Tab-separated table of N, CA and C in Angstrom:
chain	number	residue	atom	x	y	z
A	57	MET	N	-2.103	27.102	-2.815
A	57	MET	CA	-1.159	26.266	-3.588
A	57	MET	C	-0.763	24.829	-2.607
A	58	LYS	N	-0.843	23.686	-3.270
A	58	LYS	CA	-0.305	22.621	-2.510
A	58	LYS	C	1.210	22.498	-2.540
A	59	ASN	N	1.445	21.804	-1.643
A	59	ASN	CA	3.294	21.691	-1.512
A	59	ASN	C	3.361	20.217	-2.228
A	60	ASN	N	4.403	20.229	-3.143
A	60	ASN	CA	4.764	19.152	-4.055
A	60	ASN	C	5.458	18.202	-3.173
A	61	ASN	N	6.099	18.535	-2.115
A	61	ASN	CA	6.766	17.670	-1.191
A	61	ASN	C	5.890	16.480	-0.541
A	62	GLU	N	4.677	16.901	-0.210
A	62	GLU	CA	3.784	15.945	0.341
A	62	GLU	C	3.534	14.762	-0.412
A	63	GLN	N	3.325	14.839	-1.889
A	63	GLN	CA	3.396	13.583	-2.624
A	63	GLN	C	4.551	12.973	-2.566
A	64	ASP	N	5.708	13.523	-2.610
A	64	ASP	CA	6.957	12.712	-2.856
A	64	ASP	C	7.286	11.897	-1.484
A	65	ASN	N	6.592	12.238	-0.509
A	65	ASN	CA	6.964	11.481	0.900
A	65	ASN	C	5.680	10.513	0.983
A	66	LYS	N	4.969	10.110	0.293
A	66	LYS	CA	3.964	9.330	0.362
A	66	LYS	C	4.616	7.802	0.374
A	67	VAL	N	4.083	7.037	1.084
A	67	VAL	CA	4.673	5.662	1.468
A	67	VAL	C	3.805	4.775	0.537
A	68	HIS	N	4.490	3.817	-0.086
A	68	HIS	CA	3.968	2.745	-1.167
A	68	HIS	C	4.022	1.532	-0.178
A	69	TYR	N	2.826	0.815	-0.035
A	69	TYR	CA	2.760	-0.407	0.902
A	69	TYR	C	2.973	-1.553	-0.193
A	70	LEU	N	2.605	-1.351	-1.384
A	70	LEU	CA	2.602	-2.644	-2.254
A	70	LEU	C	4.048	-3.376	-2.366
A	71	PRO	N	4.960	-2.627	-2.711
A	71	PRO	CA	6.276	-3.220	-2.564
A	71	PRO	C	6.803	-3.936	-1.316
A	72	ILE	N	6.393	-3.354	-0.255
A	72	ILE	CA	6.612	-3.798	1.152
A	72	ILE	C	6.077	-5.215	1.392
A	73	PHE	N	4.496	-5.090	0.991
A	73	PHE	CA	3.964	-6.383	1.271
A	73	PHE	C	4.399	-7.511	0.284
A	74	MET	N	4.538	-7.119	-0.885
A	74	MET	CA	5.408	-7.829	-1.842
A	74	MET	C	6.569	-8.679	-1.254
A	75	SER	N	7.513	-8.055	-0.675
A	75	SER	CA	8.711	-8.449	-0.336
A	75	SER	C	8.337	-9.353	0.856
A	76	ILE	N	7.471	-9.098	1.857
A	76	ILE	CA	7.203	-9.826	3.059
A	76	ILE	C	6.348	-11.070	2.426
A	77	GLY	N	5.628	-10.929	1.494
A	77	GLY	CA	5.047	-11.993	0.897
A	77	GLY	C	5.963	-13.166	0.315
A	78	ILE	N	7.009	-12.693	-0.302
A	78	ILE	CA	7.738	-13.478	-0.930
A	78	ILE	C	8.596	-14.404	0.209
A	79	SER	N	8.924	-13.603	0.996
A	79	SER	CA	9.681	-14.185	2.262
A	79	SER	C	8.811	-15.329	2.989
A	80	VAL	N	7.627	-15.117	3.494
A	80	VAL	CA	6.895	-15.903	3.860
A	80	VAL	C	6.660	-17.243	2.968
A	81	GLY	N	6.195	-16.863	1.791
A	81	GLY	CA	6.130	-17.885	0.646
A	81	GLY	C	7.341	-19.000	0.622
A	82	LEU	N	8.592	-18.230	0.755
A	82	LEU	CA	9.683	-18.921	0.749
A	82	LEU	C	9.948	-19.860	1.866
A	83	ALA	N	9.619	-19.262	2.969
A	83	ALA	CA	9.524	-20.312	4.256
A	83	ALA	C	8.494	-21.188	4.186
A	84	ILE	N	7.329	-21.120	3.845
A	84	ILE	CA	6.273	-22.024	3.775
A	84	ILE	C	6.679	-23.025	2.804
A	85	GLY	N	7.390	-22.513	1.481
A	85	GLY	CA	7.574	-23.451	0.297
A	85	GLY	C	8.617	-24.304	0.686
A	86	SER	N	9.777	-23.942	1.565
A	86	SER	CA	10.842	-24.714	1.978
A	86	SER	C	10.396	-25.792	2.907
A	87	ALA	N	9.249	-25.524	3.712
A	87	ALA	CA	8.917	-26.432	4.488
A	87	ALA	C	7.907	-27.653	3.937
A	88	VAL	N	7.454	-27.361	2.719
A	88	VAL	CA	6.603	-28.026	2.159
A	88	VAL	C	7.242	-28.818	1.001
A	89	GLY	N	8.480	-28.023	0.457
A	89	GLY	CA	9.381	-28.945	-0.403
A	89	GLY	C	8.986	-28.195	-1.627
A	90	HIS	N	8.240	-27.189	-2.057
A	90	HIS	CA	8.026	-26.610	-3.408
A	90	HIS	C	8.410	-24.986	-3.144
A	91	ILE	N	9.314	-24.787	-3.222
A	91	ILE	CA	9.968	-23.472	-2.989
A	91	ILE	C	9.223	-22.498	-4.020
A	92	PRO	N	9.391	-22.628	-5.338
A	92	PRO	CA	8.817	-21.657	-6.389
A	92	PRO	C	7.261	-21.598	-6.133
A	93	ILE	N	6.589	-22.461	-6.006
A	93	ILE	CA	5.233	-22.455	-5.786
A	93	ILE	C	4.754	-21.734	-4.466
A	94	GLY	N	5.597	-21.731	-3.468
A	94	GLY	CA	5.474	-21.093	-2.116
A	94	GLY	C	5.589	-19.638	-2.382
A	95	MET	N	6.797	-19.327	-3.110
A	95	MET	CA	7.000	-17.943	-3.247
A	95	MET	C	6.090	-17.325	-4.241
A	96	CYS	N	5.542	-18.150	-5.337
A	96	CYS	CA	4.344	-17.385	-6.275
A	96	CYS	C	3.016	-17.179	-5.417
A	97	ILE	N	2.673	-18.170	-4.632
A	97	ILE	CA	1.349	-17.894	-3.621
A	97	ILE	C	1.787	-16.543	-2.566
A	98	GLY	N	2.949	-16.649	-2.085
A	98	GLY	CA	3.233	-15.532	-1.189
A	98	GLY	C	3.402	-14.228	-1.893
A	99	LEU	N	4.050	-14.318	-2.967
A	99	LEU	CA	3.967	-12.927	-3.833
A	99	LEU	C	2.377	-12.498	-4.264
A	100	CYS	N	1.496	-13.601	-4.551
A	100	CYS	CA	0.122	-12.978	-5.104
A	100	CYS	C	-0.571	-12.573	-3.602
A	101	ALA	N	-0.227	-13.086	-2.504
A	101	ALA	CA	-0.948	-12.639	-1.159
A	101	ALA	C	-0.558	-11.398	-0.884
A	102	GLY	N	0.903	-11.191	-1.071
A	102	GLY	CA	1.390	-9.741	-0.706
A	102	GLY	C	0.928	-8.815	-1.690
A	103	VAL	N	1.013	-9.025	-3.082
A	103	VAL	CA	0.366	-8.012	-3.911
A	103	VAL	C	-1.142	-7.700	-3.645
A	104	CYS	N	-1.996	-8.681	-3.423
A	104	CYS	CA	-3.300	-8.285	-2.914
A	104	CYS	C	-3.409	-7.519	-1.626
A	105	LEU	N	-2.532	-7.931	-0.556
A	105	LEU	CA	-2.697	-7.020	0.591
A	105	LEU	C	-2.267	-5.665	0.395
A	106	GLY	N	-1.071	-5.642	-0.108
A	106	GLY	CA	-0.418	-4.121	-0.654
A	106	GLY	C	-1.324	-3.391	-1.207
A	107	ALA	N	-2.234	-3.750	-2.239
A	107	ALA	CA	-3.103	-3.160	-3.120
A	107	ALA	C	-4.282	-2.734	-2.134
A	108	VAL	N	-4.610	-3.608	-1.375
A	108	VAL	CA	-5.815	-3.043	-0.561
A	108	VAL	C	-5.578	-2.132	0.504
A	109	VAL	N	-4.189	-2.164	1.150
A	109	VAL	CA	-3.668	-1.022	2.182
A	109	VAL	C	-3.688	0.121	1.175
A	110	ASP	N	-2.918	0.247	0.105
A	110	ASP	CA	-2.675	1.432	-0.562
A	110	ASP	C	-3.948	1.968	-0.932
A	111	ALA	N	-5.037	1.280	-1.321
A	111	ALA	CA	-6.136	1.941	-1.758
A	111	ALA	C	-6.959	2.506	-0.761
A	112	GLN	N	-6.764	1.896	0.714
A	112	GLN	CA	-7.371	2.460	1.916
A	112	GLN	C	-6.806	3.510	2.270
A	113	HIS	N	-5.407	3.692	2.175
A	113	HIS	CA	-4.822	5.030	2.514
A	113	HIS	C	-5.064	6.141	1.500
A	114	ARG	N	-5.338	5.850	0.347
A	114	ARG	CA	-5.693	6.921	-0.729
A	114	ARG	C	-6.976	7.241	-0.524
A	115	LYS	N	-7.957	6.263	0.020
A	115	LYS	CA	-9.476	6.951	0.119
A	115	LYS	C	-9.313	7.700	1.329
A	116	GLU	N	-8.586	7.212	2.623
A	116	GLU	CA	-8.433	8.237	3.644
A	116	GLU	C	-7.986	9.464	3.397
A	117	LYS	N	-6.946	9.689	2.549
A	117	LYS	CA	-6.331	11.069	2.245
A	117	LYS	C	-7.228	11.769	1.540
A	118	SER	N	-8.125	11.079	0.515
A	118	SER	CA	-8.876	11.890	-0.397
A	118	SER	C	-9.926	12.463	0.721
A	119	ASP	N	-10.281	11.683	1.633
A	119	ASP	CA	-11.645	11.780	2.416
A	119	ASP	C	-11.328	13.225	3.369
A	120	THR	N	-9.954	13.108	3.782
A	120	THR	CA	-9.541	14.319	4.509
A	120	THR	C	-9.350	15.362	3.826
A	121	ALA	N	-8.842	15.433	2.643
A	121	ALA	CA	-8.695	16.401	1.718
A	121	ALA	C	-10.133	17.149	1.387
A	122	GLU	N	-11.193	16.289	1.219
A	122	GLU	CA	-12.466	16.830	0.949
A	122	GLU	C	-13.070	17.555	2.233
A	123	LYS	N	-12.747	16.938	3.436
A	123	LYS	CA	-13.092	17.582	4.508
A	123	LYS	C	-12.572	18.892	4.818
A	124	ASP	N	-11.048	19.103	4.500
A	124	ASP	CA	-10.547	20.414	4.918
A	124	ASP	C	-11.040	21.345	3.759
A	125	GLU	N	-11.278	20.959	2.391
A	125	GLU	CA	-11.684	21.938	1.529
A	125	GLU	C	-13.167	22.318	2.005
A	126	ASP	N	-14.013	21.298	2.486
A	126	ASP	CA	-15.479	21.817	2.890
A	126	ASP	C	-15.312	22.842	4.056
A	127	GLU	N	-14.156	22.468	5.027
A	127	GLU	CA	-14.142	23.483	6.326
A	127	GLU	C	-13.727	24.877	5.721
A	128	LYS	N	-12.864	24.904	4.593
A	128	LYS	CA	-12.277	26.307	4.240
A	128	LYS	C	-13.435	27.035	3.799
A	129	GLU	N	-14.541	26.513	3.335
A	129	GLU	CA	-15.659	27.266	2.726
A	129	GLU	C	-16.380	27.768	3.599
């Protein structure tokens, strides 16, 4: 039986990258003079990067789970 606490402790990278993207976009937007546009671009970049990192970690976790299952047999 699996421990349910393992799923609760999973780190989600999407909101982390969203926050970083907004911050970087704010800095770039203020330097250029268009803060809202910079924040939108930063948010989009953060969402894309966060989704990619989350997908990679989900794939690694499923691959290791499959290996562990194969080793038990």
